[in-house]
mmCIF file of C-alpha atoms in Angstrom:
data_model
loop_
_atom_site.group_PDB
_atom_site.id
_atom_site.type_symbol
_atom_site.label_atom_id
_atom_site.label_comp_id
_atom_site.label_asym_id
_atom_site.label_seq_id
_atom_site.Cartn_x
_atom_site.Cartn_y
_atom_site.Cartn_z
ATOM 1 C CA UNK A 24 85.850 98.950 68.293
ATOM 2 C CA UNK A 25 84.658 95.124 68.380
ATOM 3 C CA UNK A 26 83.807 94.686 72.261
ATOM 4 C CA UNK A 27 84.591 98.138 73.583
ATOM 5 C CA UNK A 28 82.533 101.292 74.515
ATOM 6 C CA UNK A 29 83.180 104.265 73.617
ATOM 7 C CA UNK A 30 82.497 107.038 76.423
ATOM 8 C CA UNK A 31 83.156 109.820 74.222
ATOM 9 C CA UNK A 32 81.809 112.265 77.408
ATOM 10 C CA UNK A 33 85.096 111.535 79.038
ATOM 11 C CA UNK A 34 87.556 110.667 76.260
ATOM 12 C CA UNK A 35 88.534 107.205 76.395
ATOM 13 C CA UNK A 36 87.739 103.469 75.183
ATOM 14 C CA UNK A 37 87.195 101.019 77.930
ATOM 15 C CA UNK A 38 85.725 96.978 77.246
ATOM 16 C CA UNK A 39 82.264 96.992 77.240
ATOM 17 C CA UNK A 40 80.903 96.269 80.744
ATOM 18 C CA UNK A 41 78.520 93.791 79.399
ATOM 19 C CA UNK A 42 81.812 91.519 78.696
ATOM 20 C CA UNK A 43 83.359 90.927 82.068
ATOM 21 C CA UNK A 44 83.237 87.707 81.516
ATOM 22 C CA UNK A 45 86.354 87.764 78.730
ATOM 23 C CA UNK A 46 88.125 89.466 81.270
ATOM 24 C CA UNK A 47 87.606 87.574 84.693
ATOM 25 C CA UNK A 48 87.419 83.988 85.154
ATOM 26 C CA UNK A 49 84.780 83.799 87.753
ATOM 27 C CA UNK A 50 83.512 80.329 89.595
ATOM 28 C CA UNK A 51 82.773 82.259 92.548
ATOM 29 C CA UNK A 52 83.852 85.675 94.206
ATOM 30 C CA UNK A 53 86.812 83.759 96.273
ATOM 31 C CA UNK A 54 88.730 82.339 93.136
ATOM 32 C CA UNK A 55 88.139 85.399 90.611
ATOM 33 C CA UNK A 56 91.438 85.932 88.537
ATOM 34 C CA UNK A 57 92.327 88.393 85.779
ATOM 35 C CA UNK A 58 93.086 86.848 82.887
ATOM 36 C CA UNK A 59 96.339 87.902 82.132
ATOM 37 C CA UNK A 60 95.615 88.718 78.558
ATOM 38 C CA UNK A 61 92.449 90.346 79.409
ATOM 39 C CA UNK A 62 94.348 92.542 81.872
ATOM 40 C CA UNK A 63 96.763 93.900 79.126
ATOM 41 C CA UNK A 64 93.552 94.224 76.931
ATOM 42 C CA UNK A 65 92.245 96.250 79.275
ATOM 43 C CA UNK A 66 94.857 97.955 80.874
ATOM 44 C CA UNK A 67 96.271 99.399 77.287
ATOM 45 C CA UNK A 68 92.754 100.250 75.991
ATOM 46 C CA UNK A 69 91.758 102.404 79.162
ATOM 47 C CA UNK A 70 93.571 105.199 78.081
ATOM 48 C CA UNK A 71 92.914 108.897 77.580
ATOM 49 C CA UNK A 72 92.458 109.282 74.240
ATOM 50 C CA UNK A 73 94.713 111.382 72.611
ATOM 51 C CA UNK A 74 97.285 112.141 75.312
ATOM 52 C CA UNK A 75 99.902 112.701 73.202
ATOM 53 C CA UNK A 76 98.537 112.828 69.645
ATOM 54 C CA UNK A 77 96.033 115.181 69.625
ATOM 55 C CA UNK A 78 96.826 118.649 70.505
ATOM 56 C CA UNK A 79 95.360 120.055 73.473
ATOM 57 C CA UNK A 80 92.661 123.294 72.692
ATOM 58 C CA UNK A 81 90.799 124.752 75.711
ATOM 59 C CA UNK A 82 87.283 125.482 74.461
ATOM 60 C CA UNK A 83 86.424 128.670 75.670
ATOM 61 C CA UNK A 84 82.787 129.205 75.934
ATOM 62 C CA UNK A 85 80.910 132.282 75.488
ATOM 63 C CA UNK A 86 78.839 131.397 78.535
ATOM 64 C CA UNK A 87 81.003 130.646 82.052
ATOM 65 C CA UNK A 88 77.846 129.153 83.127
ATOM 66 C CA UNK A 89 76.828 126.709 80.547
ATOM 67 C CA UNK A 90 80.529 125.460 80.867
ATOM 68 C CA UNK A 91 80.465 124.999 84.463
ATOM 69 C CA UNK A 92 77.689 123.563 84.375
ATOM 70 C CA UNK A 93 78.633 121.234 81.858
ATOM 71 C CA UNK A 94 81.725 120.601 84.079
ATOM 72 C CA UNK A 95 79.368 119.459 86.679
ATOM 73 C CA UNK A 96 77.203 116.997 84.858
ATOM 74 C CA UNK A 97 80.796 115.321 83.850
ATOM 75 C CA UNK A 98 81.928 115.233 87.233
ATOM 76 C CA UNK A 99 78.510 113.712 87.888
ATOM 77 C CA UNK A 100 78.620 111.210 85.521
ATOM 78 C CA UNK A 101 82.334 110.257 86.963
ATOM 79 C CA UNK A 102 81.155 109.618 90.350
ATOM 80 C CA UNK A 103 78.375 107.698 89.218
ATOM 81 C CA UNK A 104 80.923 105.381 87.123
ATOM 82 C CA UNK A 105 83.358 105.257 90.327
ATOM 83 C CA UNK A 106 80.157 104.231 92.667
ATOM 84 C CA UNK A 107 79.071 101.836 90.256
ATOM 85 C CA UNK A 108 82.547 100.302 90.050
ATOM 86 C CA UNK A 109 83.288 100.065 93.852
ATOM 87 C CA UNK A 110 80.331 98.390 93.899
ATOM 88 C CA UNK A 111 81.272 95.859 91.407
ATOM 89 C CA UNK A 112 84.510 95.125 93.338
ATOM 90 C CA UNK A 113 82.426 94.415 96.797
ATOM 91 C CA UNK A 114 80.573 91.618 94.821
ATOM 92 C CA UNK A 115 83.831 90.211 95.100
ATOM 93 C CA UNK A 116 84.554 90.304 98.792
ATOM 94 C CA UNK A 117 83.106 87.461 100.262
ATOM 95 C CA UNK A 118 80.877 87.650 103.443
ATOM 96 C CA UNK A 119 83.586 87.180 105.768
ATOM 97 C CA UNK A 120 84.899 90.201 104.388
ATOM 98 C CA UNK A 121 82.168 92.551 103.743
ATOM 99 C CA UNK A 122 79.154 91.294 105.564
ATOM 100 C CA UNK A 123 75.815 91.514 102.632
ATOM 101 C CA UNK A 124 73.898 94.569 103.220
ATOM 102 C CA UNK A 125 77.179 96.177 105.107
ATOM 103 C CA UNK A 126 77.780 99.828 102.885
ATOM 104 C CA UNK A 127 81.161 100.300 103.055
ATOM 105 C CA UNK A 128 82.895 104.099 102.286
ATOM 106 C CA UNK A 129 85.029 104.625 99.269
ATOM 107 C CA UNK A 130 87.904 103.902 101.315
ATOM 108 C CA UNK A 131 86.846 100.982 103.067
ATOM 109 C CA UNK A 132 86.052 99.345 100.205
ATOM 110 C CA UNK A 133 89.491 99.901 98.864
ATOM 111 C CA UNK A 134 91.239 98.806 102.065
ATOM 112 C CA UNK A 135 89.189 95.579 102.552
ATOM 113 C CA UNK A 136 89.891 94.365 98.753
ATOM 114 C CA UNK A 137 93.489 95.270 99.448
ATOM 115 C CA UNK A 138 93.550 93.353 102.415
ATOM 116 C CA UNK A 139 91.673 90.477 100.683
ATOM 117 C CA UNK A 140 94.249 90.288 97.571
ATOM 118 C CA UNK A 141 96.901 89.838 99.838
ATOM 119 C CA UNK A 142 95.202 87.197 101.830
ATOM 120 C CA UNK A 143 94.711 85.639 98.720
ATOM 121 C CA UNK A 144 98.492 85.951 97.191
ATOM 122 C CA UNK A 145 99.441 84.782 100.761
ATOM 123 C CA UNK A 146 97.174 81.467 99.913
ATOM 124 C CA UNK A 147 98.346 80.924 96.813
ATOM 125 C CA UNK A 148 102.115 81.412 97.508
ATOM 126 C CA UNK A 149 101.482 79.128 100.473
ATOM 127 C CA UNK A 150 100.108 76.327 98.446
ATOM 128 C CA UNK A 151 102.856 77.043 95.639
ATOM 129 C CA UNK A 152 105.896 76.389 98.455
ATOM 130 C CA UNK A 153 103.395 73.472 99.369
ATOM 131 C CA UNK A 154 103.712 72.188 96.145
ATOM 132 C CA UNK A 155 106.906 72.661 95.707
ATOM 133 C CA UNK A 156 108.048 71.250 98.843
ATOM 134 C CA UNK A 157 106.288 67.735 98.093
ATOM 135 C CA UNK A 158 107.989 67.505 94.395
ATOM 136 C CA UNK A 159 111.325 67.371 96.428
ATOM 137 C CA UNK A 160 110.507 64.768 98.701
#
């Protein structure tokens, strides 16, 4: 696939990282958007692979250990891609937010960008009734 990774560790095709620019329009942390397009780009090639087309086979190894340890290194490797995403989403929250050099837990992370979307919707619908307001007057 043009554009897209394949992570073939953990079974799915996701846009390649180095192209976050096709999916957010970015001037500055405050005003990112996502593209709508991008977002059903994205959101429809994130999938598991094969969830319903491929027919599900448990490998059964001869060694319990090599497996489990195999299980580990994948649930290693998913960590590592959810740290390194919550940390892409806190470049977005400016410093009034998240104070640089603050760490933040998983969870706090989460709550704060929740928080800071809604601020944000709350802004925008505010300037929409705004403008709305003025066209009837």
């Amino acid at each position: 696939h043009a554009g897209q990774d394949t992570d073939r560790q953990h079974g799915y095709v996701c846009p390649s990282s180095h192209s976050d620019s096709e999916f957010y329009n970015v001037s500055s942390p405050e005003t990112c958007i996502l593209s709508p397009s991008a977002y059903m780009d994205f959101s429809s090639s994130c999938l598991p692979r094969g969830t319903a087309t491929e027919p599900h086979r448990k490998n059964r190894s001869k060694n319990p250990s090599k497996q489990r340890q195999s299980a580990s290194e994948k649930e290693k490797l998913r960590m590592r891609d959810l740290t390194k995403a919550l940390n892409h989403l806190r470049t977005y929250l400016p410093p009034s937010v998240a104070p640089a050099g603050q760490t933040l837990t998983k969870i706090e992370t989460l709550r704060l960008t929740i928080g800071y979307i809604s601020h944000l919707s709350a802004q925008l619908e505010l300037k929409n009734l705004l403008s709305s307001h003025r066209r009837l007057l």
